[in-house]
PDB file of C-alpha atoms in Angstrom:
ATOM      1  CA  UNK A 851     -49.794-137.664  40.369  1.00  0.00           C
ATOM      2  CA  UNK A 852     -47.499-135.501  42.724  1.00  0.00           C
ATOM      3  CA  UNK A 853     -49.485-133.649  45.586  1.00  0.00           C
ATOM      4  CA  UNK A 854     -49.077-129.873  45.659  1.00  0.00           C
ATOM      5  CA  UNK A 855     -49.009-127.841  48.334  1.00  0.00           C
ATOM      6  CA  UNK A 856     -48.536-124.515  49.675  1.00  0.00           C
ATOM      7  CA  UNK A 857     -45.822-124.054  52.188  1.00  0.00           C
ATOM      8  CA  UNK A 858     -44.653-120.527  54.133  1.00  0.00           C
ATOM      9  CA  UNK A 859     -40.819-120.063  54.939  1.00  0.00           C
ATOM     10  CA  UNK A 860     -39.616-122.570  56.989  1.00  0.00           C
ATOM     11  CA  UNK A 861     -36.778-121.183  59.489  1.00  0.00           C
ATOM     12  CA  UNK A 862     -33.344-123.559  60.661  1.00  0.00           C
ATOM     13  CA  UNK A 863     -31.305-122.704  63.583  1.00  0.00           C
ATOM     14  CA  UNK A 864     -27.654-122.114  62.057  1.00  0.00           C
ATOM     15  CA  UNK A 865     -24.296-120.833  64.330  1.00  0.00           C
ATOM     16  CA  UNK A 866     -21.964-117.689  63.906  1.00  0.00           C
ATOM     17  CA  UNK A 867     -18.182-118.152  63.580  1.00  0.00           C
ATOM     18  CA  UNK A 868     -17.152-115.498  65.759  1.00  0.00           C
ATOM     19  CA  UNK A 869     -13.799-115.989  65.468  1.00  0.00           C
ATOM     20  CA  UNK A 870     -13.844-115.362  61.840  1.00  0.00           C
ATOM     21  CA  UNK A 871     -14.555-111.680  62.249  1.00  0.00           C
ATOM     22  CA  UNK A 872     -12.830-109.802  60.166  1.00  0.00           C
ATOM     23  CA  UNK A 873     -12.570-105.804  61.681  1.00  0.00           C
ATOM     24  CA  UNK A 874     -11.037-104.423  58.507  1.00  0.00           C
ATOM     25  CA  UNK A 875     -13.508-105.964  56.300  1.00  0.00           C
ATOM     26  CA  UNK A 876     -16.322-105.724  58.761  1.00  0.00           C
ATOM     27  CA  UNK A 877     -17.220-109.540  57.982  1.00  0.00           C
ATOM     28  CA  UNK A 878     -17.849-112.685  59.988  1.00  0.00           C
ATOM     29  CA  UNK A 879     -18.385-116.333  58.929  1.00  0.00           C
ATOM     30  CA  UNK A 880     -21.124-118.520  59.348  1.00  0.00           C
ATOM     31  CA  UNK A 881     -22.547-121.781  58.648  1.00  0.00           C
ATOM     32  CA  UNK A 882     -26.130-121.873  57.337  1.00  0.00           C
ATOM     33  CA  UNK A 883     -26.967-125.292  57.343  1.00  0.00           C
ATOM     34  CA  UNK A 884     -26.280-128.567  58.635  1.00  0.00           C
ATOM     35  CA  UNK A 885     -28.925-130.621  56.646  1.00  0.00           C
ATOM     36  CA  UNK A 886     -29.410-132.380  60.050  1.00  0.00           C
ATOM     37  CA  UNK A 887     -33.154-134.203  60.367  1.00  0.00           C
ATOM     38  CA  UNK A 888     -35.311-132.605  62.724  1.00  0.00           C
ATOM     39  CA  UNK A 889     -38.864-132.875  63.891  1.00  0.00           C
ATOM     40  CA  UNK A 890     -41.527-130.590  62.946  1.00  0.00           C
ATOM     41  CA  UNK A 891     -45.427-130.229  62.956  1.00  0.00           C
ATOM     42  CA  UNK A 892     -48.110-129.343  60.995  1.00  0.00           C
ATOM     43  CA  UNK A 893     -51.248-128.247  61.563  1.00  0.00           C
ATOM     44  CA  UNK A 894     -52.661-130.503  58.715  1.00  0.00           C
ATOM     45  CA  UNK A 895     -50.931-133.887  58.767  1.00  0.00           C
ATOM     46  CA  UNK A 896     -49.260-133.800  62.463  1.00  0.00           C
ATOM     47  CA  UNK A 897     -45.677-134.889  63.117  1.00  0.00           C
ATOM     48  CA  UNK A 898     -42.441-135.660  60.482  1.00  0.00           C
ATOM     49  CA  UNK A 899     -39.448-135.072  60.490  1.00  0.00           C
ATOM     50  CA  UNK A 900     -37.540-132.941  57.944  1.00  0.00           C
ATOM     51  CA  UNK A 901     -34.223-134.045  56.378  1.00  0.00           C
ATOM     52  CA  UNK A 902     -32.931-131.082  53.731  1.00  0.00           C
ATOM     53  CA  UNK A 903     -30.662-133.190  51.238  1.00  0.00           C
ATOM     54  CA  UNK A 904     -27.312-130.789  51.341  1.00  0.00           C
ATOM     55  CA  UNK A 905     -26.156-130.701  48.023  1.00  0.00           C
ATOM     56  CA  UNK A 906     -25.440-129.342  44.588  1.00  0.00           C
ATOM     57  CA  UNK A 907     -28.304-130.068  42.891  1.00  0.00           C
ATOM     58  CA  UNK A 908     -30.894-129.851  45.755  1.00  0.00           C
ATOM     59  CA  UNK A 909     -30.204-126.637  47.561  1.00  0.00           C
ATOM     60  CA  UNK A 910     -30.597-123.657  44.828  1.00  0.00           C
ATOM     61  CA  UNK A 911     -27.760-120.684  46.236  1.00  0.00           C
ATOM     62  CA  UNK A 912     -28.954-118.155  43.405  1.00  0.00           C
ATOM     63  CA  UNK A 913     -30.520-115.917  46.184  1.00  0.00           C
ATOM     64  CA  UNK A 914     -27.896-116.532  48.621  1.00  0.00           C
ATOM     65  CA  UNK A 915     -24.386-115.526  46.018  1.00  0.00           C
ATOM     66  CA  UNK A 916     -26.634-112.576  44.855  1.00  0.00           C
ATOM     67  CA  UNK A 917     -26.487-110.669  48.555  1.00  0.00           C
ATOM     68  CA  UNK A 918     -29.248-111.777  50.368  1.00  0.00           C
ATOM     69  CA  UNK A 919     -29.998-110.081  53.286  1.00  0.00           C
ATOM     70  CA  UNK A 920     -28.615-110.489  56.542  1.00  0.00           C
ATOM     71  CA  UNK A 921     -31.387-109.311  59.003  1.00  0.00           C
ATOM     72  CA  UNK A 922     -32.413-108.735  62.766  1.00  0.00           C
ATOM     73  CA  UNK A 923     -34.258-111.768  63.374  1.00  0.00           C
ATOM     74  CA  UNK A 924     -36.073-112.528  60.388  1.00  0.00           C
ATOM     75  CA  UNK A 925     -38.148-108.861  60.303  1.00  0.00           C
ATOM     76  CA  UNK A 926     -38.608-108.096  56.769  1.00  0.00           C
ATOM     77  CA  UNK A 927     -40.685-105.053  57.187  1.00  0.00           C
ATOM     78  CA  UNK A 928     -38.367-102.359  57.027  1.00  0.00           C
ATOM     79  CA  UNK A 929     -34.652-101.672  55.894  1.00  0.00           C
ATOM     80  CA  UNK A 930     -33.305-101.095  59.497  1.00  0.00           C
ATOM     81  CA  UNK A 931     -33.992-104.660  60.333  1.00  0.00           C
ATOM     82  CA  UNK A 932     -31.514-105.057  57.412  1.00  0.00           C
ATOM     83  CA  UNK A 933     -28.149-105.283  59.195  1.00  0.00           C
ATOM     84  CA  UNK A 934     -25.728-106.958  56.694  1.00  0.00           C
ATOM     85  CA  UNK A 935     -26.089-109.019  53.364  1.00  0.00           C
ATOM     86  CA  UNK A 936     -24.224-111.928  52.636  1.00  0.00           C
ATOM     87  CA  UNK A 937     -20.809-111.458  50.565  1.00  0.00           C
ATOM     88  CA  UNK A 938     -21.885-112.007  46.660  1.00  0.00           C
ATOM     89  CA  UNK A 939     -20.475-115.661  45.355  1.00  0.00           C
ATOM     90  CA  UNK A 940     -19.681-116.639  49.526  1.00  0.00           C
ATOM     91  CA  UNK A 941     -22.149-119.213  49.552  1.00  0.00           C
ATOM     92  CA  UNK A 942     -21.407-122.849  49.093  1.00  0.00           C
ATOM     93  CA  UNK A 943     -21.547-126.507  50.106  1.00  0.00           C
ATOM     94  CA  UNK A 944     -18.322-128.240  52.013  1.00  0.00           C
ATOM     95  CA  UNK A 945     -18.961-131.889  53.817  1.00  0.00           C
ATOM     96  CA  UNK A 946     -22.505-131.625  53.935  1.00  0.00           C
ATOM     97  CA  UNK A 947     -22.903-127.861  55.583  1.00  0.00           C
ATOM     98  CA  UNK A 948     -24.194-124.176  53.948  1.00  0.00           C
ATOM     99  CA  UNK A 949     -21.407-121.928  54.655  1.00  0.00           C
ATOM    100  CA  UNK A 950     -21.175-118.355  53.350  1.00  0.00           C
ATOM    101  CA  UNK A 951     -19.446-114.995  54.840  1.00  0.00           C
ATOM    102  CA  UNK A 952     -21.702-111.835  55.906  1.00  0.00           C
ATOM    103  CA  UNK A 953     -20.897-108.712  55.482  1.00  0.00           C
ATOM    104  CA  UNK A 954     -22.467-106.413  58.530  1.00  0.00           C
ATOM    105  CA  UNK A 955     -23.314-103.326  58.542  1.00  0.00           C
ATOM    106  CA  UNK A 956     -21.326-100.019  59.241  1.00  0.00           C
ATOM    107  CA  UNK A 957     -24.595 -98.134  60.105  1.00  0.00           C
ATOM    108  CA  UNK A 958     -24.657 -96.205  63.214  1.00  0.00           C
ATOM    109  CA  UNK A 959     -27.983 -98.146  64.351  1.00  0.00           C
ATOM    110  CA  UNK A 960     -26.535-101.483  63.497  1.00  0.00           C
ATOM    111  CA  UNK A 961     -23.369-100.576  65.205  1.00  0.00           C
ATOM    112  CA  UNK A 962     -24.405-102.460  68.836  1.00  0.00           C
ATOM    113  CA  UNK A 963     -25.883-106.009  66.860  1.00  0.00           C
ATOM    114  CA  UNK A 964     -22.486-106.050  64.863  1.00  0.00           C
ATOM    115  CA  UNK A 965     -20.325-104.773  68.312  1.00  0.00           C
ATOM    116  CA  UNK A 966     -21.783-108.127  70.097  1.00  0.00           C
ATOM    117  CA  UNK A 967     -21.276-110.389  66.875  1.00  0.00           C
ATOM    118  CA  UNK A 968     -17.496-109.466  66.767  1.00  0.00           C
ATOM    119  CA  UNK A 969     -17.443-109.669  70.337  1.00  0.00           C
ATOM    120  CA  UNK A 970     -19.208-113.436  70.546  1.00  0.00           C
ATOM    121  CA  UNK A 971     -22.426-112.074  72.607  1.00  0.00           C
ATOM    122  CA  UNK A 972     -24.661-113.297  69.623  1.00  0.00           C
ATOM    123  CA  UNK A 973     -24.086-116.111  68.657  1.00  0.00           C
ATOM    124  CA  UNK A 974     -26.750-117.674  66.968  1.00  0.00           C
ATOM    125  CA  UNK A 975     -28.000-117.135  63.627  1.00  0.00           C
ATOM    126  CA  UNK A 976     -31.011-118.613  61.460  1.00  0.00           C
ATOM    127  CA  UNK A 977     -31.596-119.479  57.821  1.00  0.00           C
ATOM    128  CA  UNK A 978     -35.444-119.047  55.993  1.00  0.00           C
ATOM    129  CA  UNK A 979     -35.920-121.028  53.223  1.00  0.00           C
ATOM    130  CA  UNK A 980     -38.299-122.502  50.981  1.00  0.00           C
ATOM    131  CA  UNK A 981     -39.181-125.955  50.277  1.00  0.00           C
ATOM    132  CA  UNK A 982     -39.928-126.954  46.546  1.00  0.00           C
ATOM    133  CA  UNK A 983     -39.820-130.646  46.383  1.00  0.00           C
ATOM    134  CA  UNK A 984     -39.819-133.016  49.241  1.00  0.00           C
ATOM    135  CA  UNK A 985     -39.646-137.280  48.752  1.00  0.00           C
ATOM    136  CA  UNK A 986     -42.285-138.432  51.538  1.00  0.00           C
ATOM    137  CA  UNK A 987     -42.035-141.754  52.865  1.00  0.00           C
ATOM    138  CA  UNK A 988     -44.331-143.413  54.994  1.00  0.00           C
ATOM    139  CA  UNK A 989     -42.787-145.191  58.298  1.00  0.00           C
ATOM    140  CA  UNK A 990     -44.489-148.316  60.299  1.00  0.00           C
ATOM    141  CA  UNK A 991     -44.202-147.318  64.145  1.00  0.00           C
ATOM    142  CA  UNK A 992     -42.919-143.835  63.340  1.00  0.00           C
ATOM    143  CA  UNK A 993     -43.955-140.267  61.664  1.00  0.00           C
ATOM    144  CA  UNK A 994     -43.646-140.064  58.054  1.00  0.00           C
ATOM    145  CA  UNK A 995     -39.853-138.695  56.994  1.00  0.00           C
ATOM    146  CA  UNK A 996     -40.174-135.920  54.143  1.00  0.00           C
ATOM    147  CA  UNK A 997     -36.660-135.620  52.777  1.00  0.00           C
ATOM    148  CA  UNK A 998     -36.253-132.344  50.925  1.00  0.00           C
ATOM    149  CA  UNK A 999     -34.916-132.357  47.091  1.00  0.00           C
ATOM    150  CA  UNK A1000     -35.327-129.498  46.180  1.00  0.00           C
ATOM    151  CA  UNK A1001     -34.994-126.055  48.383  1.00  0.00           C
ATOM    152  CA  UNK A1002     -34.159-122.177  48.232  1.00  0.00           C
ATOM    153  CA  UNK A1003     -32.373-120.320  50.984  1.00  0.00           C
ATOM    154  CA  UNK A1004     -33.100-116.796  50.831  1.00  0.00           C
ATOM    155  CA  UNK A1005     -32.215-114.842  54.364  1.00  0.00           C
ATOM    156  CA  UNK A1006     -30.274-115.371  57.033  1.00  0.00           C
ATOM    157  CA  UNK A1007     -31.081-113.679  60.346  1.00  0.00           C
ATOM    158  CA  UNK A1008     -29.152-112.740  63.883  1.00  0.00           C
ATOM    159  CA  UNK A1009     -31.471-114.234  66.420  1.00  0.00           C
ATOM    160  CA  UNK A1010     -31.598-114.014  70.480  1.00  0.00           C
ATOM    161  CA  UNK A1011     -32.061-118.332  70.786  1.00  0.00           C
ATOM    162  CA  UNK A1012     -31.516-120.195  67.343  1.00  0.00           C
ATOM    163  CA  UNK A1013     -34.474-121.217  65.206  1.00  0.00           C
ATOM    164  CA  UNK A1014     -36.859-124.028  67.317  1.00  0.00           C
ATOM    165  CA  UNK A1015     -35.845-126.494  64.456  1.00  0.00           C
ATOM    166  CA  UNK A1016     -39.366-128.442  64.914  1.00  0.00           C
ATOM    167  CA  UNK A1017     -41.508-125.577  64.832  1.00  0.00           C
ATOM    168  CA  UNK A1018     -43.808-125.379  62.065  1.00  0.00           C
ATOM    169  CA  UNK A1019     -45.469-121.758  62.521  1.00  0.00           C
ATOM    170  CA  UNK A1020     -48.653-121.623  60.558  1.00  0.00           C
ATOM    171  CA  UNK A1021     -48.576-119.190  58.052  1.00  0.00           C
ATOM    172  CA  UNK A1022     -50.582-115.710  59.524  1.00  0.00           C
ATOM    173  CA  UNK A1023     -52.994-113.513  57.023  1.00  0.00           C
ATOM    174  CA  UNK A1024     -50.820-111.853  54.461  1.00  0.00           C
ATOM    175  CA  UNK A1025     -47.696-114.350  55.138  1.00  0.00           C
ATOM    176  CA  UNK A1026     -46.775-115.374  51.243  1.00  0.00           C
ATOM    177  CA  UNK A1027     -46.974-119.229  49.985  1.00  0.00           C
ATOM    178  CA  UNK A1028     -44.721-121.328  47.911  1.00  0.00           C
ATOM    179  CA  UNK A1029     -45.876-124.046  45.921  1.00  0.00           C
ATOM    180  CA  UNK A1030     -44.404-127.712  46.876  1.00  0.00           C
ATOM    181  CA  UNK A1031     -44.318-130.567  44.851  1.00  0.00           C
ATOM    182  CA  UNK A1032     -45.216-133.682  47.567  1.00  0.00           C
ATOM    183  CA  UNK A1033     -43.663-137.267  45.644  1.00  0.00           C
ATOM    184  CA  UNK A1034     -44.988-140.185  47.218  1.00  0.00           C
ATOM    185  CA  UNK A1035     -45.744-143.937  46.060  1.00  0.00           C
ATOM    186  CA  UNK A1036     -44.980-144.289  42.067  1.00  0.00           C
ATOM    187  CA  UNK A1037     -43.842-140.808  42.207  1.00  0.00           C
ATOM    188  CA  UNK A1038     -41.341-141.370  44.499  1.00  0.00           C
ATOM    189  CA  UNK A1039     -40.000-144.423  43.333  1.00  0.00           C
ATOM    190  CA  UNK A1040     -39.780-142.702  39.685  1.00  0.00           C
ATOM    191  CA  UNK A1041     -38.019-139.603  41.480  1.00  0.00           C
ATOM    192  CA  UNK A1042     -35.335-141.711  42.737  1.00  0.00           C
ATOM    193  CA  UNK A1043     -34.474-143.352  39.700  1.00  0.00           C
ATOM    194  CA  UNK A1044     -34.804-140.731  37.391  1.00  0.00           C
ATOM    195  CA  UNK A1045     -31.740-139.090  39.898  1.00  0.00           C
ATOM    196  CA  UNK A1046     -29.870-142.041  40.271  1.00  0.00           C
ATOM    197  CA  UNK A1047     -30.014-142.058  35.975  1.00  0.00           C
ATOM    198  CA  UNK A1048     -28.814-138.374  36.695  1.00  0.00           C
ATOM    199  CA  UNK A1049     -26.227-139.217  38.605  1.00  0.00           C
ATOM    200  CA  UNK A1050     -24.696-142.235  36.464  1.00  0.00           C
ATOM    201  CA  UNK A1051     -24.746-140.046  33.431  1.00  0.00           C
ATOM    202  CA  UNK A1052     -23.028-137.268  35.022  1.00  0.00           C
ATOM    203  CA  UNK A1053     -20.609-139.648  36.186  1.00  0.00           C
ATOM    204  CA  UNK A1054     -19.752-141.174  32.307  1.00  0.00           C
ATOM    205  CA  UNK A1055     -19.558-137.472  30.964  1.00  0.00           C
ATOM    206  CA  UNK A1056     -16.907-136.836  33.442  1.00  0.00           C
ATOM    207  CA  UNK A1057     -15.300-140.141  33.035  1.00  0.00           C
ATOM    208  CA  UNK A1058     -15.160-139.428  29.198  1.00  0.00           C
ATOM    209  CA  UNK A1059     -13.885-135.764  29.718  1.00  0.00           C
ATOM    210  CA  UNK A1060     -17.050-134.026  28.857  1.00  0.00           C
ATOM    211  CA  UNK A1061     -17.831-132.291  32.052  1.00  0.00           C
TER     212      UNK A1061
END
């Protein structure tokens, strides 16, 4: 049977197009994700590395296309940390990357954070996320790799250094959980044939002219 666990939001370093800002709109690019593999820790099983699996049907954008917040380094305490929200229906997938457009704020307050954006000062940006269903293999002579099927973005944040991309910051009193579904052994080997069975029948409907 699959393991479950309970995770907290994991964060990913993630860049600002600066160039892209737009002064009439008050927007400015960025790209969310790279799905790049990086090393974390945890204070249960030690070392792995991390691969999120970039795609269509692995990376759920509901949160992200309904205006999720753009905030001042992931504070989520009170509404001046919230400094922009991403543009509704922005987000999407293109060669293996999360890239949506942000829409800052015009707020008096804000006005210094969005001043250094446009101007290229900050540069860096971060994406929290949670991880529903990750495929963990087992490696002779390295860490285990946990390759992540299934996973939310919810937030991105402007940050002063981007995201330590193998940090794995244990979860402090009052920090909410997410249940994850850990495939291993029979489970995994199931798990990757029941997608590749996924993935040839999508491939007949749209051969046939059904999808």
């Amino acid at each position: 049977m699959p393991n479950i666990i309970q995770l907290p939001q994991f964060q990913r370093a993630a860049a600002v197009r600066s160039a892209s800002f737009d002064k009439a709109a008050n927007t400015v690019d960025v790209i969310w994700t790279t799905g790049a593999t990086v090393r974390r820790r945890s204070w249960e099983n030690g070392e792995f590395d991390e691969e999120l699996v970039v795609s269509n049907s692995t990376t759920r954008l509901g949160r992200l296309n309904s205006g999720a917040p753009f905030l001042d380094t992931h504070s989520s305490s009170n509404l001046a940390a919230v400094i922009g929200s991403v543009v509704p229906g922005s987000a999407r997938l293109e060669g293996g990357q999360g890239l949506a457009k942000i829409k800052l704020s015009g707020r008096s307050e804000a006005a210094g954070v969005v001043k250094d954006i446009s101007d290229g000062v900050i540069r860096n940006v971060s994406v929290g996320y949670r991880v529903l269903i990750v495929e963990k293999t087992e490696r002779r002579g390295d860490v285990p790799l946990h390759r992540v099927i299934d996973w939310e973005p919810w937030e991105i944040s402007a940050v002063p250094i981007g995201a330590d991309a193998g940090a794995h910051i244990r979860a402090q009193s009052g920090e909410p959980l997410f249940t994850c579904k850990i495939l291993e052994g029979r489970d995994l080997v199931q798990a990757i044939r029941n997608r590749m069975l996924r993935s040839q029948l999508e491939m007949e409907q749209r051969l046939a002219g059904i999808r």
